[in-house]
mmCIF file of C-alpha atoms in Angstrom:
data_model
loop_
_atom_site.group_PDB
_atom_site.id
_atom_site.type_symbol
_atom_site.label_atom_id
_atom_site.label_comp_id
_atom_site.label_asym_id
_atom_site.label_seq_id
_atom_site.Cartn_x
_atom_site.Cartn_y
_atom_site.Cartn_z
ATOM 1 C CA MET A 1 76.889 46.464 63.581
ATOM 2 C CA ALA A 2 79.171 43.370 63.938
ATOM 3 C CA SER A 3 82.586 43.776 65.242
ATOM 4 C CA ARG A 4 85.047 45.634 63.015
ATOM 5 C CA ASP A 5 87.616 42.884 64.045
ATOM 6 C CA ASP A 6 85.601 39.716 62.657
ATOM 7 C CA PRO A 7 85.109 40.054 58.833
ATOM 8 C CA ARG A 8 83.243 36.785 58.767
ATOM 9 C CA ILE A 9 80.568 37.917 61.108
ATOM 10 C CA ARG A 10 80.100 41.074 59.278
ATOM 11 C CA LEU A 11 79.624 39.285 56.060
ATOM 12 C CA ASP A 12 77.202 37.030 57.605
ATOM 13 C CA LYS A 13 75.058 40.133 57.789
ATOM 14 C CA ALA A 14 74.517 40.089 53.910
ATOM 15 C CA ALA A 15 72.001 37.538 54.235
ATOM 16 C CA GLU A 16 69.625 39.956 55.909
ATOM 17 C CA ILE A 17 69.960 42.344 53.047
ATOM 18 C CA ASP A 18 66.939 41.741 50.612
ATOM 19 C CA ASP A 19 67.858 44.006 47.641
ATOM 20 C CA ILE A 20 70.493 41.916 45.445
ATOM 21 C CA LEU A 21 72.261 45.204 44.401
ATOM 22 C CA ASP A 22 72.722 46.396 47.998
ATOM 23 C CA ARG A 23 73.932 42.906 49.151
ATOM 24 C CA ARG A 24 76.305 42.694 46.344
ATOM 25 C CA LEU A 25 77.853 46.071 47.424
ATOM 26 C CA PHE A 26 77.889 45.175 51.044
ATOM 27 C CA THR A 27 79.522 41.982 50.325
ATOM 28 C CA LEU A 28 82.009 43.476 48.084
ATOM 29 C CA ALA A 29 82.870 46.022 50.784
ATOM 30 C CA VAL A 30 83.548 43.501 53.369
ATOM 31 C CA ILE A 31 85.698 41.869 50.898
ATOM 32 C CA THR A 32 87.659 44.890 50.082
ATOM 33 C CA TRP A 33 88.034 45.840 53.512
ATOM 34 C CA ARG A 34 89.688 42.474 54.238
ATOM 35 C CA LEU A 35 91.961 42.500 51.172
ATOM 36 C CA GLN A 36 93.080 45.959 51.779
ATOM 37 C CA GLU A 37 94.639 44.553 54.853
ATOM 38 C CA LEU A 38 97.008 42.684 52.208
ATOM 39 C CA GLY A 39 97.295 45.752 50.061
ATOM 40 C CA ILE A 40 94.753 44.592 47.404
ATOM 41 C CA THR A 41 91.916 46.745 46.411
ATOM 42 C CA PRO A 42 89.206 44.982 44.191
ATOM 43 C CA VAL A 43 87.403 46.979 41.697
ATOM 44 C CA LEU A 44 83.816 46.164 40.497
ATOM 45 C CA VAL A 45 83.685 45.846 36.569
ATOM 46 C CA GLY A 46 81.282 44.365 34.031
ATOM 47 C CA GLY A 47 77.716 43.609 34.574
ATOM 48 C CA GLY A 48 78.036 44.512 38.288
ATOM 49 C CA ALA A 49 79.371 47.958 37.666
ATOM 50 C CA VAL A 50 76.370 48.467 34.857
ATOM 51 C CA GLN A 51 74.060 47.118 37.599
ATOM 52 C CA PHE A 52 75.337 49.806 40.004
ATOM 53 C CA TYR A 53 75.175 52.618 37.480
ATOM 54 C CA THR A 54 71.540 51.539 36.529
ATOM 55 C CA LEU A 55 70.316 51.260 39.706
ATOM 56 C CA GLY A 56 69.408 47.646 39.375
ATOM 57 C CA GLY A 57 68.091 48.151 35.795
ATOM 58 C CA TYR A 58 70.889 45.640 34.532
ATOM 59 C CA THR A 59 71.004 42.341 36.234
ATOM 60 C CA THR A 60 73.857 39.870 36.522
ATOM 61 C CA LYS A 61 74.373 36.716 38.169
ATOM 62 C CA ASP A 62 77.844 37.279 39.519
ATOM 63 C CA ILE A 63 80.052 40.028 40.641
ATOM 64 C CA ASP A 64 83.092 40.565 38.402
ATOM 65 C CA VAL A 65 86.032 42.156 40.156
ATOM 66 C CA VAL A 66 89.527 43.074 38.940
ATOM 67 C CA MET A 67 91.879 41.731 41.605
ATOM 68 C CA PRO A 68 95.014 39.428 41.471
ATOM 69 C CA THR A 69 94.670 35.739 42.423
ATOM 70 C CA SER A 70 97.163 34.684 44.968
ATOM 71 C CA PRO A 71 97.455 32.329 47.858
ATOM 72 C CA LYS A 72 96.929 35.342 49.972
ATOM 73 C CA VAL A 73 93.819 36.173 48.256
ATOM 74 C CA GLU A 74 92.369 32.605 48.232
ATOM 75 C CA ASP A 75 93.172 32.324 52.010
ATOM 76 C CA ALA A 76 91.231 35.623 52.708
ATOM 77 C CA MET A 77 88.313 34.533 50.530
ATOM 78 C CA SER A 78 88.160 31.177 52.380
ATOM 79 C CA GLU A 79 88.333 33.117 55.760
ATOM 80 C CA LEU A 80 85.153 34.976 54.733
ATOM 81 C CA GLY A 81 83.435 31.762 53.848
ATOM 82 C CA PHE A 82 83.818 31.507 50.209
ATOM 83 C CA ILE A 83 84.275 28.286 48.583
ATOM 84 C CA LYS A 84 86.200 28.088 45.244
ATOM 85 C CA ARG A 85 83.992 26.342 42.462
ATOM 86 C CA GLY A 86 85.894 26.655 38.843
ATOM 87 C CA ARG A 87 86.433 30.239 38.337
ATOM 88 C CA TYR A 88 83.991 31.540 41.039
ATOM 89 C CA TRP A 89 84.151 32.332 44.674
ATOM 90 C CA VAL A 90 80.730 31.296 46.165
ATOM 91 C CA ARG A 91 78.835 31.849 49.168
ATOM 92 C CA GLU A 92 75.418 30.002 48.536
ATOM 93 C CA ASP A 93 74.118 31.286 51.968
ATOM 94 C CA ILE A 94 74.118 34.792 50.599
ATOM 95 C CA ASP A 95 73.581 33.926 47.141
ATOM 96 C CA ILE A 96 76.851 35.650 45.834
ATOM 97 C CA ALA A 97 79.481 34.267 43.265
ATOM 98 C CA ILE A 98 82.459 36.444 42.665
ATOM 99 C CA GLU A 99 84.745 36.060 39.622
ATOM 100 C CA ALA A 100 88.143 37.704 38.987
ATOM 101 C CA PRO A 101 88.389 37.662 35.343
ATOM 102 C CA SER A 102 91.616 39.948 35.339
ATOM 103 C CA ALA A 103 94.361 40.892 37.916
ATOM 104 C CA SER A 104 94.497 44.616 36.592
ATOM 105 C CA LEU A 105 92.338 46.964 34.707
ATOM 106 C CA SER A 106 92.607 46.950 31.024
ATOM 107 C CA GLU A 107 95.293 49.370 29.654
ATOM 108 C CA GLY A 108 93.815 52.841 29.162
ATOM 109 C CA MET A 109 91.190 52.223 31.757
ATOM 110 C CA ALA A 110 92.045 54.896 34.397
ATOM 111 C CA ARG A 111 88.685 55.881 36.205
ATOM 112 C CA VAL A 112 87.541 54.333 39.537
ATOM 113 C CA ILE A 113 85.089 55.703 41.878
ATOM 114 C CA GLU A 114 84.877 54.988 45.495
ATOM 115 C CA VAL A 115 81.386 54.359 47.149
ATOM 116 C CA GLN A 116 81.155 54.180 50.925
ATOM 117 C CA ILE A 117 79.002 51.383 52.318
ATOM 118 C CA ASP A 118 78.478 51.751 56.074
ATOM 119 C CA ASP A 119 82.152 52.072 57.224
ATOM 120 C CA MET A 120 83.817 50.446 54.390
ATOM 121 C CA LEU A 121 84.699 51.259 50.794
ATOM 122 C CA VAL A 122 83.694 49.717 47.276
ATOM 123 C CA CYS A 123 85.693 50.702 44.134
ATOM 124 C CA ILE A 124 83.665 50.699 41.033
ATOM 125 C CA LEU A 125 85.034 51.340 37.551
ATOM 126 C CA GLY A 126 84.256 54.723 36.216
ATOM 127 C CA ILE A 127 80.983 55.233 34.146
ATOM 128 C CA GLU A 128 83.213 56.730 31.436
ATOM 129 C CA ASP A 129 85.509 53.453 31.180
ATOM 130 C CA LEU A 130 82.440 51.469 31.532
ATOM 131 C CA ILE A 131 80.933 52.804 28.618
ATOM 132 C CA ILE A 132 84.007 52.263 26.496
ATOM 133 C CA ASP A 133 83.932 48.720 27.649
ATOM 134 C CA ARG A 134 80.290 48.172 26.616
ATOM 135 C CA LEU A 135 81.040 50.179 23.119
ATOM 136 C CA ASN A 136 83.944 47.559 22.847
ATOM 137 C CA ALA A 137 81.575 44.700 22.813
ATOM 138 C CA TYR A 138 78.967 46.336 20.867
ATOM 139 C CA VAL A 139 81.567 47.283 17.953
ATOM 140 C CA HIS A 140 83.914 44.512 17.878
ATOM 141 C CA TRP A 141 81.968 41.474 19.104
ATOM 142 C CA LYS A 142 78.682 42.727 17.562
ATOM 143 C CA SER A 143 76.842 42.498 20.883
ATOM 144 C CA THR A 144 73.532 44.576 20.514
ATOM 145 C CA GLU A 145 72.906 43.983 24.093
ATOM 146 C CA ASP A 146 76.220 46.024 25.071
ATOM 147 C CA GLY A 147 75.262 48.508 22.544
ATOM 148 C CA ARG A 148 71.741 49.058 24.373
ATOM 149 C CA TRP A 149 73.534 49.264 27.680
ATOM 150 C CA ALA A 150 76.340 51.742 26.367
ATOM 151 C CA SER A 151 73.535 54.000 25.307
ATOM 152 C CA ARG A 152 71.795 53.613 28.550
ATOM 153 C CA LEU A 153 74.894 54.477 30.455
ATOM 154 C CA ILE A 154 75.419 57.623 27.853
ATOM 155 C CA THR A 155 71.926 58.775 28.980
ATOM 156 C CA LEU A 156 72.403 58.274 32.617
ATOM 157 C CA GLY A 157 75.686 59.928 32.803
ATOM 158 C CA GLY A 158 74.828 62.684 30.574
ATOM 159 C CA LYS A 159 76.658 65.986 30.009
ATOM 160 C CA ASP A 160 78.179 65.576 33.634
ATOM 161 C CA MET A 161 80.599 63.047 32.452
ATOM 162 C CA ASP A 162 84.016 63.717 31.211
ATOM 163 C CA TRP A 163 83.381 63.794 27.412
ATOM 164 C CA GLU A 164 86.929 64.765 26.412
ATOM 165 C CA TYR A 165 88.082 61.728 28.302
ATOM 166 C CA ILE A 166 85.356 59.568 26.601
ATOM 167 C CA ILE A 167 85.997 60.707 23.132
ATOM 168 C CA GLN A 168 89.855 60.239 23.452
ATOM 169 C CA ARG A 169 89.305 56.724 24.770
ATOM 170 C CA ALA A 170 86.766 55.984 22.098
ATOM 171 C CA GLU A 171 89.171 57.169 19.468
ATOM 172 C CA GLU A 172 92.094 54.782 21.109
ATOM 173 C CA GLU A 173 89.610 51.880 20.898
ATOM 174 C CA ARG A 174 88.197 52.510 17.488
ATOM 175 C CA VAL A 175 84.565 52.866 18.589
ATOM 176 C CA SER A 176 84.214 56.743 17.966
ATOM 177 C CA ASP A 177 81.498 56.176 15.350
ATOM 178 C CA ALA A 178 79.378 54.038 17.611
ATOM 179 C CA LEU A 179 79.935 56.605 20.479
ATOM 180 C CA ASN A 180 79.050 59.485 18.339
ATOM 181 C CA ASP A 181 75.780 57.693 17.157
ATOM 182 C CA LEU A 182 74.763 56.519 20.508
ATOM 183 C CA ALA A 183 75.320 60.162 21.994
ATOM 184 C CA LYS A 184 73.412 61.682 19.319
ATOM 185 C CA SER A 185 70.535 59.258 19.830
ATOM 186 C CA ALA A 186 70.586 60.244 23.603
ATOM 187 C CA GLY A 187 70.423 63.910 22.718
ATOM 188 C CA ILE A 188 73.933 64.656 24.048
#
């Protein structure tokens, strides 16, 4: 394993990882390790989180994370070999593009899980909040694709999820009817 003291060398190892989901998680783990030195913990959200929970069943072209943008973050990302292109941080040699569409989680989103990658950590939006996110797109933006993925996440999470929390959040977001329909279709 690369030296713990050299995040750039560690991140260069990502090129050796064939599976795109594994490569993205490893890359985000190195970024998280570096940014935590600055008191910042990025959280994987959006399509990347869906890709994680569906074990690659969903594909996305970039990694969406919640993290602030600041000169410290920009310096750390540059140190890791990323180049800023528009709204993305890109490392073409490892086929990774990262976007930080928000500096903090949306109001009400409280669930984050931690996943160990080697001796590092990745934080991922909890499946319950991810379902609510997809239900919002399905209901309020009329995105049938997001409805399909909300349904898939409901099926994957099943009865093991915190349904009291999901129901409360669905009521707050005015997506209860869609949640009920999709849960019923999933046999939950």
